[in-house]
GROMACS .gro file of C-alpha atoms in nm:
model
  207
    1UNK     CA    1   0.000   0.000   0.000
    2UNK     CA    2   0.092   0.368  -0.055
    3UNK     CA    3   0.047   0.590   0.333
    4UNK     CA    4  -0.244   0.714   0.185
    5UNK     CA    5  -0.435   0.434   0.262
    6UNK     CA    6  -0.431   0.572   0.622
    7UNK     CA    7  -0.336   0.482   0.943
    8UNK     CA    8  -0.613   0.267   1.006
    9UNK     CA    9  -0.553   0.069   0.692
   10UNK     CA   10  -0.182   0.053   0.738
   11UNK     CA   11  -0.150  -0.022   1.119
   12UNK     CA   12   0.057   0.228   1.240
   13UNK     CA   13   0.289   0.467   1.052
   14UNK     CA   14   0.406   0.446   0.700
   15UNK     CA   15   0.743   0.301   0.791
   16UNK     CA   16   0.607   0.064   1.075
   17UNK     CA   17   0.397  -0.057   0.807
   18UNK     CA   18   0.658  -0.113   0.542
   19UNK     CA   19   0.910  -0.304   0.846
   20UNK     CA   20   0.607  -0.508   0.976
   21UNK     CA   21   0.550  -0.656   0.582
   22UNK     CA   22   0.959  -0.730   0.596
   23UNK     CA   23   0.946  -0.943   0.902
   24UNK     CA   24   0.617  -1.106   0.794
   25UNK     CA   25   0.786  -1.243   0.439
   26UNK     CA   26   1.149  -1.203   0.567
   27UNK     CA   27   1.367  -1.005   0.385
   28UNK     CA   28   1.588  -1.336   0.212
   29UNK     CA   29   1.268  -1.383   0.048
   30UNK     CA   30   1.199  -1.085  -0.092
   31UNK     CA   31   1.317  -0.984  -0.470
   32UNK     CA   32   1.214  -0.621  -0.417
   33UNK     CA   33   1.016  -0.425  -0.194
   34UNK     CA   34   0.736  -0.260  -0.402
   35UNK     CA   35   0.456  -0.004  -0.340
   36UNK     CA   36   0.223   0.168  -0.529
   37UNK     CA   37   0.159   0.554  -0.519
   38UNK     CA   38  -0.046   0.744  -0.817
   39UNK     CA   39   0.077   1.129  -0.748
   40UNK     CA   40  -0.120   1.257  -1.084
   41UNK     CA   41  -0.503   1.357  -0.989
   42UNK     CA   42  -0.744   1.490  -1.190
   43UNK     CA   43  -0.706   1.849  -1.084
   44UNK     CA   44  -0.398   1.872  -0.855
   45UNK     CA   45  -0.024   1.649  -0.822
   46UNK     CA   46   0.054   1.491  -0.445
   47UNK     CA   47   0.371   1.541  -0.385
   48UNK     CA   48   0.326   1.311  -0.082
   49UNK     CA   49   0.494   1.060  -0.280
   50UNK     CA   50   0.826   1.216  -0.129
   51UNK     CA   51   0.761   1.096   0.188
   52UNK     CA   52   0.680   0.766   0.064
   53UNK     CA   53   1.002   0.731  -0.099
   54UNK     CA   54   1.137   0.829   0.190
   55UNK     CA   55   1.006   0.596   0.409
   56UNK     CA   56   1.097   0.312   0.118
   57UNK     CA   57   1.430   0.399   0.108
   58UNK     CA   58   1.501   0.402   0.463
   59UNK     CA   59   1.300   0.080   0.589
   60UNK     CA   60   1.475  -0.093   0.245
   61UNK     CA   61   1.859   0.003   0.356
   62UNK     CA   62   1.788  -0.079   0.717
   63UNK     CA   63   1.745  -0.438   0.570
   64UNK     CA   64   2.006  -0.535   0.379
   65UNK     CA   65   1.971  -0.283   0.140
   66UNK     CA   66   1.666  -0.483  -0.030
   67UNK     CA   67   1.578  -0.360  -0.411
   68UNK     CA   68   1.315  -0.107  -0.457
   69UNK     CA   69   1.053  -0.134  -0.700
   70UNK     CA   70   0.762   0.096  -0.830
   71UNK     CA   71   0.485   0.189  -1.078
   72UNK     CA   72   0.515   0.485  -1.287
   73UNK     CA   73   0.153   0.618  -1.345
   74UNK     CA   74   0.121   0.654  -1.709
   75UNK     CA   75  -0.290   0.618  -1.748
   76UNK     CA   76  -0.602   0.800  -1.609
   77UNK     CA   77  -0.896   0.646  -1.439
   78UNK     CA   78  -1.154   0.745  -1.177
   79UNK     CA   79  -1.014   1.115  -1.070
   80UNK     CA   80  -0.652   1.041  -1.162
   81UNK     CA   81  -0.550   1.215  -1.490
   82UNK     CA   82  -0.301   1.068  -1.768
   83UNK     CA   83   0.022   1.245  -1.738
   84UNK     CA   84   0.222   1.385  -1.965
   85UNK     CA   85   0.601   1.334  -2.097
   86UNK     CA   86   0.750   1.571  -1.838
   87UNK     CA   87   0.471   1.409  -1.559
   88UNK     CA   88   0.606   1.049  -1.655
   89UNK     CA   89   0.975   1.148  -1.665
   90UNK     CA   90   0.926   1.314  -1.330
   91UNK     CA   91   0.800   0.996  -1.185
   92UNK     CA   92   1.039   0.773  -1.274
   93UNK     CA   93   1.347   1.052  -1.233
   94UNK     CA   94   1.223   1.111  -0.850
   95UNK     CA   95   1.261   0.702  -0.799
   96UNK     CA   96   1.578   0.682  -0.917
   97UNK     CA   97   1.717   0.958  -0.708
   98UNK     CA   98   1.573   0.776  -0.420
   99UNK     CA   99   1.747   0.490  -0.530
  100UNK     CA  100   1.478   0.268  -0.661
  101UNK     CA  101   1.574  -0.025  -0.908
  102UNK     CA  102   1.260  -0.104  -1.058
  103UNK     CA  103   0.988   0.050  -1.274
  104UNK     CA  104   0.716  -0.083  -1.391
  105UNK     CA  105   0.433   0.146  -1.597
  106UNK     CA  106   0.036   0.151  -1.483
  107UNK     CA  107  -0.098   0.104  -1.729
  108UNK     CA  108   0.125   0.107  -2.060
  109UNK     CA  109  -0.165  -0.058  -2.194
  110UNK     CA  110  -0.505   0.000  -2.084
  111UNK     CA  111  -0.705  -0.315  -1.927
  112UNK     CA  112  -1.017  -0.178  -1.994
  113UNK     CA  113  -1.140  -0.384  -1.668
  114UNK     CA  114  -1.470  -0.240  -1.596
  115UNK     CA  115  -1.507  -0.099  -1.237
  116UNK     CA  116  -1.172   0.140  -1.196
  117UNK     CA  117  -1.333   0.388  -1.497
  118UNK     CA  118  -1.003   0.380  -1.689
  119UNK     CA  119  -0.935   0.643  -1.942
  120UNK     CA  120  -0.601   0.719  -2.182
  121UNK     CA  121  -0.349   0.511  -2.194
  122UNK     CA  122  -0.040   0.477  -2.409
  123UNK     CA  123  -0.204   0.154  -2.579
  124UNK     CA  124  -0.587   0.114  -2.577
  125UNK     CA  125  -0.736  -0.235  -2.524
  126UNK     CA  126  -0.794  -0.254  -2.860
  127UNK     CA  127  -0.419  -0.156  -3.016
  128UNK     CA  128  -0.484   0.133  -3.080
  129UNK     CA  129  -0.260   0.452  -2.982
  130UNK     CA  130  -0.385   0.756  -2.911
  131UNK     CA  131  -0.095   1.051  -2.833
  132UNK     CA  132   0.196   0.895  -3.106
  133UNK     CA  133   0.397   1.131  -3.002
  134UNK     CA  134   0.371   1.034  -2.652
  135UNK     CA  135   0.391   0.687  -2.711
  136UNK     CA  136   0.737   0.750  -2.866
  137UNK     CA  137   0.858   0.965  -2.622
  138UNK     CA  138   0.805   0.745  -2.352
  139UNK     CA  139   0.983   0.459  -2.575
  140UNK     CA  140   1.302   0.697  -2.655
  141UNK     CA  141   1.276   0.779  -2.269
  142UNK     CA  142   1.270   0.398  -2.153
  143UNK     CA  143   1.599   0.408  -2.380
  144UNK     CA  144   1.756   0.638  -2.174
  145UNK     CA  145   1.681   0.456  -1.827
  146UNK     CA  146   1.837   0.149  -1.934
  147UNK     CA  147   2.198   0.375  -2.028
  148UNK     CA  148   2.118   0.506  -1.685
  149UNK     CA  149   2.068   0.161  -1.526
  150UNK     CA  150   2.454   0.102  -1.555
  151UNK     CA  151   2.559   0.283  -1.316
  152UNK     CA  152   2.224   0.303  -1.072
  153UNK     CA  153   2.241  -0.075  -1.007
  154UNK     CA  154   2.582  -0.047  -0.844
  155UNK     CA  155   2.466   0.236  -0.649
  156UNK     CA  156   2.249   0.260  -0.295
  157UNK     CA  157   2.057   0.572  -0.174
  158UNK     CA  158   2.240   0.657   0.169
  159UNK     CA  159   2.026   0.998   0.132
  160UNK     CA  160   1.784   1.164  -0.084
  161UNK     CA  161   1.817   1.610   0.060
  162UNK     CA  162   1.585   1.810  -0.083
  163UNK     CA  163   1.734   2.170  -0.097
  164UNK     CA  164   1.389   2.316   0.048
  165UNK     CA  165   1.170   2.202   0.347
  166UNK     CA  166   0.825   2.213   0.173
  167UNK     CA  167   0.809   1.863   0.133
  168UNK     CA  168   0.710   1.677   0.499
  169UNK     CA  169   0.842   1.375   0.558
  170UNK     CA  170   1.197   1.467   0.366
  171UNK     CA  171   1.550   1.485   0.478
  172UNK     CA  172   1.664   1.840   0.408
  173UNK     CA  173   2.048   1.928   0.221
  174UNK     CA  174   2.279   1.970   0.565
  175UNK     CA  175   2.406   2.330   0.579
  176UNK     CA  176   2.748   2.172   0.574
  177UNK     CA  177   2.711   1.926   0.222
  178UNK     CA  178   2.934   2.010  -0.022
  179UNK     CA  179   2.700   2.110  -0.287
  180UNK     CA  180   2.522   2.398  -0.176
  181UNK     CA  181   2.247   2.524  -0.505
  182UNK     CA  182   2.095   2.857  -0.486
  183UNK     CA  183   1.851   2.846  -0.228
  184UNK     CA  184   1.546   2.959  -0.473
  185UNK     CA  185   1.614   2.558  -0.633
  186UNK     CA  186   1.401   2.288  -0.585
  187UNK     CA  187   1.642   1.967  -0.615
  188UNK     CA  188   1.713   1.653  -0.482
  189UNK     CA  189   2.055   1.554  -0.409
  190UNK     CA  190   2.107   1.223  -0.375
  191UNK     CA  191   2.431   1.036  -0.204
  192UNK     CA  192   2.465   0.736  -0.296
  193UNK     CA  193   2.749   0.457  -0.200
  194UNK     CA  194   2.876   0.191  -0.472
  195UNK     CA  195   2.792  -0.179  -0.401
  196UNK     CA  196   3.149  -0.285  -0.433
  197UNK     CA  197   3.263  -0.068  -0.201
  198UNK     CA  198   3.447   0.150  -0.437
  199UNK     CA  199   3.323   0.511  -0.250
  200UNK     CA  200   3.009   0.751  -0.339
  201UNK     CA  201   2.863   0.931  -0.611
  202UNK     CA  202   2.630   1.204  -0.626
  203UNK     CA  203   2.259   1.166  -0.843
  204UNK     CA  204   2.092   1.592  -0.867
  205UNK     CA  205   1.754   1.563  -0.953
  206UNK     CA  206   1.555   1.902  -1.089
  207UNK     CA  207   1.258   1.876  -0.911
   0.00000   0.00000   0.00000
């Protein structure tokens, strides 16, 4: 579940949640830990997806550094809009500077399952394709992720610092990090340590 379920439906806090799940399945059986969290609603974007990532990153570091999975939203339904190009590279640029491994698109093509109400996708149920142009944007982008996935699969998020304190549930950039943007920016700055122990590298993301 994504924290927006609620306390009630989670059973405590996000991350009690998320630890409580490890120790039911154990974490040596676990290929990834995975959530999912739709940010893009029909009027408005919830940006309470930070925390979420947050809370995945930590809980996943704390044991054993477990893979980190997620769904990009990349259809509308029931008061949740379709996203665009910049919306869907966004999504999947925020994971990876919280150090997820895994994407996975809902829906790249639409199910057309009565009951949820969805809407666009990039592929209809019945082949068609709707936005070409955003269709092949998203394929050139996927491109891209895969260069990127050479070096992000030898990496783990120690930290994600976002250089402003409007998001809750986020670790703020130290006053005393060595990379110190304008403070009018809205990035994340990621630190990340190699696998192999070879020392750190640094991820920005322009929020």
């Amino acid at each position: 579940y994504p924290s927006y379920v609620g306390a009630q439906g989670l059973g405590g806090t996000y991350r009690e949640y998320l630890q409580a799940w490890i120790d039911a399945v154990g974490a040596e059986n676990m290929l990834a830990l995975s959530h999912d969290y739709y940010p893009f609603g029909t009027e408005s974007t919830n940006t309470g997806i930070f925390s979420d990532m947050e809370d995945m990153r930590y809980i996943a570091y704390q044991n054993g550094k477990l893979p980190t999975h997620a769904f990009l939203q990349s259809t509308g339904w029931t008061n949740m809009r379709m996203p665009d190009m910049d919306e869907i590279r966004w999504n999947a640029y925020s994971y990876l500077a919280y150090g997820f491994k895994a994407l996975s698109y809902f829906n790249y093509c639409n199910p057309g399952a009565s009951g949820e109400g969805f809407d666009v996708s990039l592929i209809m149920p019945d082949g068609t394709i709707p936005d070409r142009q955003l269709f092949d944007d998203v394929a050139d982008f996927n491109w891209s992720l895969r260069l990127l996935g050479t070096e992000l699969m030898n990496l783990d998020a120690v930290h994600a610092y976002h250089t402003t304190s409007r998001y809750a549930g986020t670790e703020v950039l130290p006053s005393n990090f060595f990379i110190r943007p304008d403070s009018s920016c809205d990035f994340v700055i990621s630190l990340m340590e190699s696998k192999d122990d070879t020392g750190y590298s640094v991820m920005l993301f322009n929020n």
